[in-house]
mmCIF file of C-alpha atoms and ligand atoms in Angstrom:
data_model
loop_
_atom_site.group_PDB
_atom_site.id
_atom_site.type_symbol
_atom_site.label_atom_id
_atom_site.label_comp_id
_atom_site.label_asym_id
_atom_site.label_seq_id
_atom_site.Cartn_x
_atom_site.Cartn_y
_atom_site.Cartn_z
ATOM 1 C CA MET A 1 -12.712 -20.072 11.962
ATOM 2 C CA LYS A 2 -10.313 -18.247 9.685
ATOM 3 C CA ARG A 3 -8.960 -14.872 10.871
ATOM 4 C CA PHE A 4 -10.832 -12.739 8.299
ATOM 5 C CA GLU A 5 -13.933 -14.859 7.741
ATOM 6 C CA GLN A 6 -17.044 -12.704 7.158
ATOM 7 C CA LYS A 7 -14.784 -9.667 6.666
ATOM 8 C CA VAL A 8 -14.490 -7.509 3.572
ATOM 9 C CA ALA A 9 -10.975 -6.428 2.624
ATOM 10 C CA LEU A 10 -10.140 -3.751 0.052
ATOM 11 C CA VAL A 11 -6.614 -3.726 -1.427
ATOM 12 C CA THR A 12 -5.299 -1.112 -3.868
ATOM 13 C CA GLY A 13 -2.316 -1.907 -6.065
ATOM 14 C CA ALA A 14 -3.488 -5.511 -5.927
ATOM 15 C CA ALA A 15 -2.267 -6.496 -9.406
ATOM 16 C CA SER A 16 1.387 -6.835 -8.419
ATOM 17 C CA GLY A 17 3.991 -7.124 -5.685
ATOM 18 C CA ILE A 18 2.994 -6.348 -2.100
ATOM 19 C CA GLY A 19 -0.651 -5.595 -2.969
ATOM 20 C CA ARG A 20 -1.031 -8.897 -4.812
ATOM 21 C CA ALA A 21 0.431 -10.860 -1.873
ATOM 22 C CA THR A 22 -1.874 -8.947 0.502
ATOM 23 C CA ALA A 23 -5.015 -9.643 -1.550
ATOM 24 C CA LEU A 24 -4.183 -13.356 -1.859
ATOM 25 C CA SER A 25 -3.451 -13.593 1.879
ATOM 26 C CA PHE A 26 -6.772 -11.950 2.813
ATOM 27 C CA ALA A 27 -8.556 -14.462 0.580
ATOM 28 C CA GLN A 28 -6.667 -17.402 2.083
ATOM 29 C CA GLU A 29 -7.689 -16.189 5.534
ATOM 30 C CA GLY A 30 -11.354 -16.088 4.604
ATOM 31 C CA ALA A 31 -12.062 -12.478 3.557
ATOM 32 C CA ASN A 32 -14.128 -11.334 0.600
ATOM 33 C CA VAL A 33 -11.616 -9.245 -1.320
ATOM 34 C CA VAL A 34 -11.975 -6.167 -3.510
ATOM 35 C CA LEU A 35 -8.911 -5.609 -5.662
ATOM 36 C CA ALA A 36 -8.202 -2.222 -7.236
ATOM 37 C CA ASP A 37 -5.460 -1.384 -9.702
ATOM 38 C CA VAL A 38 -4.751 0.756 -12.728
ATOM 39 C CA THR A 39 -3.372 -2.362 -14.476
ATOM 40 C CA GLN A 40 -6.526 -4.181 -15.479
ATOM 41 C CA GLU A 41 -5.496 -7.520 -16.963
ATOM 42 C CA ALA A 42 -3.106 -8.433 -14.137
ATOM 43 C CA GLY A 43 -5.595 -7.219 -11.513
ATOM 44 C CA GLU A 44 -8.426 -9.285 -12.950
ATOM 45 C CA ALA A 45 -6.050 -12.289 -13.074
ATOM 46 C CA VAL A 46 -5.396 -12.054 -9.312
ATOM 47 C CA ALA A 47 -9.160 -11.831 -8.659
ATOM 48 C CA GLN A 48 -9.631 -14.874 -10.885
ATOM 49 C CA GLU A 49 -6.911 -16.746 -8.937
ATOM 50 C CA ILE A 50 -8.863 -16.072 -5.719
ATOM 51 C CA ARG A 51 -12.168 -17.227 -7.241
ATOM 52 C CA ALA A 52 -10.491 -20.351 -8.667
ATOM 53 C CA SER A 53 -9.398 -21.370 -5.166
ATOM 54 C CA GLY A 54 -12.917 -20.931 -3.780
ATOM 55 C CA GLY A 55 -12.780 -17.335 -2.539
ATOM 56 C CA ASP A 56 -14.925 -14.352 -3.448
ATOM 57 C CA ALA A 57 -13.226 -11.435 -5.189
ATOM 58 C CA LEU A 58 -14.119 -8.362 -7.212
ATOM 59 C CA PHE A 59 -11.643 -6.456 -9.367
ATOM 60 C CA VAL A 60 -12.314 -2.738 -9.914
ATOM 61 C CA PRO A 61 -10.137 -0.808 -12.402
ATOM 62 C CA CYS A 62 -8.997 2.334 -10.644
ATOM 63 C CA ASN A 63 -6.405 5.096 -10.809
ATOM 64 C CA ILE A 64 -6.027 6.201 -7.185
ATOM 65 C CA GLY A 65 -4.942 9.680 -8.314
ATOM 66 C CA GLU A 66 -8.459 10.263 -9.719
ATOM 67 C CA ARG A 67 -11.042 11.181 -7.085
ATOM 68 C CA ALA A 68 -13.933 9.857 -9.208
ATOM 69 C CA ASP A 69 -12.228 6.445 -9.448
ATOM 70 C CA ILE A 70 -12.048 6.158 -5.660
ATOM 71 C CA VAL A 71 -15.689 7.196 -5.261
ATOM 72 C CA ASN A 72 -16.581 4.484 -7.781
ATOM 73 C CA LEU A 73 -14.330 1.930 -6.014
ATOM 74 C CA ILE A 74 -16.045 2.478 -2.661
ATOM 75 C CA HIS A 75 -19.474 2.422 -4.342
ATOM 76 C CA GLN A 76 -18.733 -0.893 -6.129
ATOM 77 C CA THR A 77 -17.382 -2.393 -2.902
ATOM 78 C CA ILE A 78 -20.520 -1.501 -0.955
ATOM 79 C CA GLN A 79 -22.820 -2.631 -3.792
ATOM 80 C CA THR A 80 -21.101 -6.025 -3.897
ATOM 81 C CA PHE A 81 -20.103 -6.799 -0.299
ATOM 82 C CA GLY A 82 -21.935 -4.175 1.821
ATOM 83 C CA ARG A 83 -19.040 -2.898 3.948
ATOM 84 C CA ILE A 84 -15.251 -2.412 4.254
ATOM 85 C CA ASP A 85 -13.715 -3.978 7.346
ATOM 86 C CA CYS A 86 -10.074 -3.742 6.281
ATOM 87 C CA ALA A 87 -8.381 -1.542 3.707
ATOM 88 C CA VAL A 88 -4.763 -1.831 2.626
ATOM 89 C CA ASN A 89 -3.651 1.076 0.458
ATOM 90 C CA CYS A 90 -0.739 -0.307 -1.470
ATOM 91 C CA ALA A 91 -0.932 1.378 -4.883
ATOM 92 C CA GLY A 92 2.020 3.641 -5.520
ATOM 93 C CA ILE A 93 4.705 4.606 -7.983
ATOM 94 C CA ALA A 94 8.476 5.047 -7.783
ATOM 95 C CA GLY A 95 10.419 7.859 -9.407
ATOM 96 C CA LYS A 96 11.866 7.232 -12.842
ATOM 97 C CA VAL A 97 15.070 9.225 -12.370
ATOM 98 C CA SER A 98 17.679 9.925 -9.695
ATOM 99 C CA LYS A 99 18.233 13.703 -9.405
ATOM 100 C CA PRO A 100 18.893 16.267 -6.662
ATOM 101 C CA VAL A 101 15.986 18.494 -5.700
ATOM 102 C CA HIS A 102 16.936 21.502 -7.862
ATOM 103 C CA GLU A 103 17.260 19.339 -10.981
ATOM 104 C CA TYR A 104 14.295 17.023 -10.446
ATOM 105 C CA PRO A 105 11.825 17.156 -13.407
ATOM 106 C CA GLU A 106 8.798 19.087 -12.152
ATOM 107 C CA GLU A 107 6.220 16.942 -13.907
ATOM 108 C CA ASP A 108 7.612 13.746 -12.298
ATOM 109 C CA TRP A 109 7.719 15.438 -8.892
ATOM 110 C CA LEU A 110 4.058 16.392 -9.108
ATOM 111 C CA GLN A 111 3.008 12.977 -10.426
ATOM 112 C CA GLN A 112 4.544 11.135 -7.464
ATOM 113 C CA ILE A 113 2.820 13.490 -5.015
ATOM 114 C CA GLN A 114 -0.469 13.096 -6.919
ATOM 115 C CA ILE A 115 -0.420 9.274 -6.878
ATOM 116 C CA ASN A 116 1.419 8.390 -3.667
ATOM 117 C CA LEU A 117 0.105 11.137 -1.401
ATOM 118 C CA VAL A 118 -3.066 12.677 -2.893
ATOM 119 C CA GLY A 119 -4.226 9.277 -4.196
ATOM 120 C CA THR A 120 -3.639 7.608 -0.818
ATOM 121 C CA TRP A 121 -5.473 10.497 0.849
ATOM 122 C CA TYR A 122 -8.508 9.974 -1.449
ATOM 123 C CA CYS A 123 -8.495 6.275 -0.515
ATOM 124 C CA VAL A 124 -8.248 6.966 3.219
ATOM 125 C CA LYS A 125 -10.839 9.786 3.121
ATOM 126 C CA PHE A 126 -13.568 7.705 1.483
ATOM 127 C CA GLN A 127 -12.696 4.524 3.420
ATOM 128 C CA LEU A 128 -13.058 6.517 6.662
ATOM 129 C CA GLU A 129 -16.416 7.895 5.536
ATOM 130 C CA GLN A 130 -17.675 4.331 5.009
ATOM 131 C CA MET A 131 -16.120 3.031 8.245
ATOM 132 C CA LEU A 132 -17.775 5.828 10.242
ATOM 133 C CA THR A 133 -21.138 4.875 8.716
ATOM 134 C CA GLN A 134 -20.742 1.197 9.585
ATOM 135 C CA GLY A 135 -19.184 1.759 13.022
ATOM 136 C CA GLY A 136 -15.521 0.802 12.601
ATOM 137 C CA GLY A 137 -12.709 -0.687 10.548
ATOM 138 C CA THR A 138 -8.959 -0.846 10.082
ATOM 139 C CA ILE A 139 -6.753 0.845 7.492
ATOM 140 C CA VAL A 140 -3.115 0.179 6.604
ATOM 141 C CA CYS A 141 -1.188 2.424 4.218
ATOM 142 C CA VAL A 142 1.880 0.984 2.543
ATOM 143 C CA SER A 143 4.359 3.793 3.010
ATOM 144 C CA SER A 144 8.134 3.259 2.848
ATOM 145 C CA ALA A 145 11.406 3.543 4.709
ATOM 146 C CA ALA A 146 11.575 6.720 2.595
ATOM 147 C CA GLY A 147 8.715 7.955 4.781
ATOM 148 C CA LEU A 148 10.945 7.654 7.864
ATOM 149 C CA VAL A 149 14.282 9.046 6.633
ATOM 150 C CA GLY A 150 15.392 11.171 3.692
ATOM 151 C CA GLN A 151 16.435 9.544 0.429
ATOM 152 C CA PRO A 152 18.939 11.482 -1.677
ATOM 153 C CA GLU A 153 18.040 11.886 -5.372
ATOM 154 C CA ASN A 154 14.557 10.555 -4.639
ATOM 155 C CA SER A 155 12.961 13.590 -2.979
ATOM 156 C CA PRO A 156 9.380 13.429 -4.375
ATOM 157 C CA TYR A 157 9.044 9.789 -3.389
ATOM 158 C CA ALA A 158 10.409 10.494 0.111
ATOM 159 C CA ALA A 159 8.210 13.599 0.447
ATOM 160 C CA SER A 160 5.120 11.661 -0.655
ATOM 161 C CA LYS A 161 5.795 8.831 1.814
ATOM 162 C CA HIS A 162 6.566 11.245 4.694
ATOM 163 C CA GLY A 163 3.206 12.793 3.784
ATOM 164 C CA VAL A 164 1.488 9.410 3.987
ATOM 165 C CA ASN A 165 2.921 8.879 7.475
ATOM 166 C CA GLY A 166 1.688 12.327 8.547
ATOM 167 C CA LEU A 167 -1.766 11.520 7.198
ATOM 168 C CA VAL A 168 -1.810 8.168 9.022
ATOM 169 C CA LYS A 169 -0.735 9.615 12.385
ATOM 170 C CA SER A 170 -3.194 12.528 12.172
ATOM 171 C CA ALA A 171 -6.113 10.307 11.163
ATOM 172 C CA ALA A 172 -5.238 7.780 13.885
ATOM 173 C CA ILE A 173 -5.728 10.480 16.516
ATOM 174 C CA GLU A 174 -8.920 11.829 14.917
ATOM 175 C CA TYR A 175 -10.665 8.428 14.782
ATOM 176 C CA ALA A 176 -9.094 6.707 17.819
ATOM 177 C CA THR A 177 -12.387 6.747 19.738
ATOM 178 C CA LYS A 178 -14.477 5.758 16.693
ATOM 179 C CA ASN A 179 -13.385 2.118 16.539
ATOM 180 C CA ILE A 180 -11.192 2.884 13.506
ATOM 181 C CA ARG A 181 -7.479 2.115 13.574
ATOM 182 C CA ILE A 182 -5.028 3.339 10.937
ATOM 183 C CA ASN A 183 -1.371 2.390 10.647
ATOM 184 C CA ALA A 184 1.415 2.401 8.061
ATOM 185 C CA VAL A 185 4.041 -0.139 7.087
ATOM 186 C CA CYS A 186 7.389 1.256 5.994
ATOM 187 C CA PRO A 187 9.345 -1.354 4.037
ATOM 188 C CA THR A 188 12.951 -1.077 2.906
ATOM 189 C CA ALA A 189 13.892 -3.099 -0.212
ATOM 190 C CA ILE A 190 11.231 -5.649 -1.133
ATOM 191 C CA GLU A 191 11.712 -7.853 -4.197
ATOM 192 C CA THR A 192 8.926 -6.647 -6.515
ATOM 193 C CA PRO A 193 8.760 -5.339 -10.105
ATOM 194 C CA MET A 194 8.876 -1.769 -8.720
ATOM 195 C CA ILE A 195 12.347 -2.127 -7.268
ATOM 196 C CA MET A 196 13.745 -4.606 -9.812
ATOM 197 C CA HIS A 197 12.696 -2.567 -12.881
ATOM 198 C CA GLY A 198 12.142 0.905 -11.377
ATOM 199 C CA ARG A 199 14.397 3.874 -10.792
ATOM 200 C CA ARG A 200 17.625 1.973 -10.072
ATOM 201 C CA LYS A 201 16.783 -1.014 -12.335
ATOM 202 C CA LEU A 202 18.252 -3.544 -9.904
ATOM 203 C CA ALA A 203 17.493 -6.436 -12.267
ATOM 204 C CA GLU A 204 20.083 -5.048 -14.714
ATOM 205 C CA ASN A 205 22.565 -3.542 -12.273
ATOM 206 C CA PRO A 206 24.411 -6.045 -10.028
ATOM 207 C CA GLU A 207 26.228 -3.304 -8.084
ATOM 208 C CA ALA A 208 23.001 -1.458 -7.209
ATOM 209 C CA LEU A 209 21.353 -4.799 -6.414
ATOM 210 C CA GLN A 210 24.113 -5.663 -3.925
ATOM 211 C CA GLN A 211 23.785 -2.206 -2.329
ATOM 212 C CA ALA A 212 20.039 -2.702 -1.941
ATOM 213 C CA ILE A 213 20.630 -6.133 -0.379
ATOM 214 C CA ASN A 214 23.334 -4.877 1.998
ATOM 215 C CA PHE A 215 21.086 -2.081 3.326
ATOM 216 C CA GLN A 216 19.202 -4.677 5.375
ATOM 217 C CA ARG A 217 21.127 -6.166 8.331
ATOM 218 C CA MET A 218 19.779 -9.543 7.211
ATOM 219 C CA LYS A 219 21.724 -9.073 3.936
ATOM 220 C CA ARG A 220 18.750 -9.894 1.776
ATOM 221 C CA MET A 221 15.726 -8.141 0.326
ATOM 222 C CA GLY A 222 12.313 -8.730 1.845
ATOM 223 C CA GLN A 223 9.615 -10.684 0.043
ATOM 224 C CA PRO A 224 6.146 -9.222 -0.695
ATOM 225 C CA GLN A 225 4.607 -11.840 1.600
ATOM 226 C CA GLU A 226 6.671 -10.553 4.536
ATOM 227 C CA VAL A 227 5.010 -7.133 4.158
ATOM 228 C CA ALA A 228 1.569 -8.620 3.509
ATOM 229 C CA ASP A 229 1.843 -10.599 6.761
ATOM 230 C CA VAL A 230 2.463 -7.390 8.743
ATOM 231 C CA ALA A 231 -0.377 -5.550 6.965
ATOM 232 C CA LEU A 232 -2.802 -8.385 7.774
ATOM 233 C CA TRP A 233 -1.695 -8.428 11.390
ATOM 234 C CA LEU A 234 -2.254 -4.657 11.616
ATOM 235 C CA CYS A 235 -5.758 -5.226 10.176
ATOM 236 C CA SER A 236 -6.524 -8.037 12.610
ATOM 237 C CA ASP A 237 -7.849 -8.063 16.169
ATOM 238 C CA GLN A 238 -4.382 -9.189 17.331
ATOM 239 C CA SER A 239 -3.207 -5.554 16.987
ATOM 240 C CA SER A 240 -6.266 -4.013 18.673
ATOM 241 C CA PHE A 241 -4.270 -1.506 20.790
ATOM 242 C CA ILE A 242 -2.099 -0.231 17.925
ATOM 243 C CA THR A 243 -3.001 2.871 15.923
ATOM 244 C CA GLY A 244 -0.980 5.666 14.340
ATOM 245 C CA HIS A 245 2.094 3.474 14.088
ATOM 246 C CA CYS A 246 4.482 3.690 11.121
ATOM 247 C CA MET A 247 6.186 0.334 11.328
ATOM 248 C CA ALA A 248 9.506 -0.320 9.603
ATOM 249 C CA VAL A 249 9.566 -3.694 7.853
ATOM 250 C CA ASP A 250 13.264 -3.586 7.256
ATOM 251 C CA GLY A 251 15.297 -6.704 8.022
ATOM 252 C CA GLY A 252 16.953 -4.782 10.857
ATOM 253 C CA ALA A 253 18.089 -1.845 8.678
ATOM 254 C CA PHE A 254 17.027 0.750 11.246
ATOM 255 C CA ALA A 255 18.029 -1.269 14.309
HETATM 256 N N1 LIG B 1 9.269 -2.778 -3.430
HETATM 257 C C1 LIG B 1 9.847 -2.041 -2.504
HETATM 258 O O1 LIG B 1 11.052 -2.143 -2.263
HETATM 259 C C2 LIG B 1 9.032 -1.042 -1.725
HETATM 260 C C3 LIG B 1 9.642 -0.469 -0.601
HETATM 261 C C4 LIG B 1 8.925 0.456 0.143
HETATM 262 C C5 LIG B 1 7.638 0.769 -0.205
HETATM 263 N N2 LIG B 1 7.060 0.206 -1.295
HETATM 264 C C6 LIG B 1 5.685 0.591 -1.613
HETATM 265 O O2 LIG B 1 4.899 -0.558 -1.709
HETATM 266 C C7 LIG B 1 3.772 -0.299 -2.539
HETATM 267 C C8 LIG B 1 3.618 -1.444 -3.532
HETATM 268 O O3 LIG B 1 4.755 -1.471 -4.361
HETATM 269 P P1 LIG B 1 5.355 -2.825 -4.974
HETATM 270 O O4 LIG B 1 6.783 -2.846 -4.621
HETATM 271 O O5 LIG B 1 4.503 -3.959 -4.651
HETATM 272 O O6 LIG B 1 5.312 -2.410 -6.521
HETATM 273 P P2 LIG B 1 4.584 -3.028 -7.783
HETATM 274 O O7 LIG B 1 4.987 -2.119 -8.894
HETATM 275 O O8 LIG B 1 4.852 -4.474 -7.884
HETATM 276 O O9 LIG B 1 3.037 -2.820 -7.451
HETATM 277 C C9 LIG B 1 2.442 -1.572 -7.447
HETATM 278 C C10 LIG B 1 1.028 -1.713 -7.976
HETATM 279 O O10 LIG B 1 0.381 -0.447 -7.882
HETATM 280 C C11 LIG B 1 -0.328 -0.213 -9.074
HETATM 281 N N3 LIG B 1 -0.478 1.229 -9.295
HETATM 282 C C12 LIG B 1 0.465 2.133 -9.618
HETATM 283 N N4 LIG B 1 -0.078 3.337 -9.764
HETATM 284 C C13 LIG B 1 -1.400 3.196 -9.538
HETATM 285 C C14 LIG B 1 -2.494 4.089 -9.554
HETATM 286 N N5 LIG B 1 -2.332 5.370 -9.872
HETATM 287 N N6 LIG B 1 -3.724 3.617 -9.268
HETATM 288 C C15 LIG B 1 -3.912 2.311 -8.966
HETATM 289 N N7 LIG B 1 -2.918 1.407 -8.960
HETATM 290 C C16 LIG B 1 -1.666 1.854 -9.239
HETATM 291 C C17 LIG B 1 0.527 -0.854 -10.158
HETATM 292 O O11 LIG B 1 -0.223 -1.096 -11.347
HETATM 293 C C18 LIG B 1 0.994 -2.110 -9.460
HETATM 294 O O12 LIG B 1 0.101 -3.179 -9.673
HETATM 295 C C19 LIG B 1 4.027 1.070 -3.179
HETATM 296 O O13 LIG B 1 3.248 2.038 -2.520
HETATM 297 C C20 LIG B 1 5.496 1.297 -2.920
HETATM 298 O O14 LIG B 1 5.805 2.667 -2.861
HETATM 299 C C21 LIG B 1 7.729 -0.710 -2.062
#
């Protein structure tokens, strides 16, 4: 029997990068998968890839920063598959600029908090509601190394990810006796469109790319699959005594 057979897994940010790898991995391991993303065509394509290889998948267009979208996402999930056993909240955005706190554009600051923190909170809130109704479940939030230590010139992102870790730890305590576990993964540099084309545009900047590589003791970036594997493990029965943990996935960076 596959590890997630007869389980329903919900993945946000499933159109790209870490979320895409997570959704595909859940499907390979037997889960029915609900994929949510603001990017519709790419999200539907991942769902189609799962169906083409014999799995069951539903794509739901969704902006996690909009409460009504999350209510709809949970509703569609329950209508289609009846429950949510595992949720991986991966959707997030990076900052567009590098600026110290006093110069950071206010609109960008608020947007990162709205998507990365408020949006993740909406996801967790309504997933918990469903998991309480059905008697249990597991949640993983994809936070960041920037949720563990400060990141100069990237304060809203770091603040949003520190907030996610605070949410995860608090919720873990609140639901510890309710058969609901909630953990975070905190990756350093993972080779995805976000980091290659985002704030520091590593794809176009060999010096910044080398810096990002050197940050890990392994002297390489991580791959999306290497984060997905940890998220699936945290959702599985193999991690049954772990809750409230914010786990660095960092190639030894914080060793
Ligand atoms: N790549 C890294 O180095 C790295 C490191 C640490 C943490 N992270 C975190 O990992 C998560 C996934 O990032 P990734 O690197 O795979 O990036 P990515 O850009 O490849 O994927 C992010 C996905 O989230 C979706 N998304 C963005 N805003 C959304 C919204 N409002 N509603 C719904 N979907 C939305 C995007 O459309 C995209 O498909 C993010 O939360 C990011 O902060 C990434």
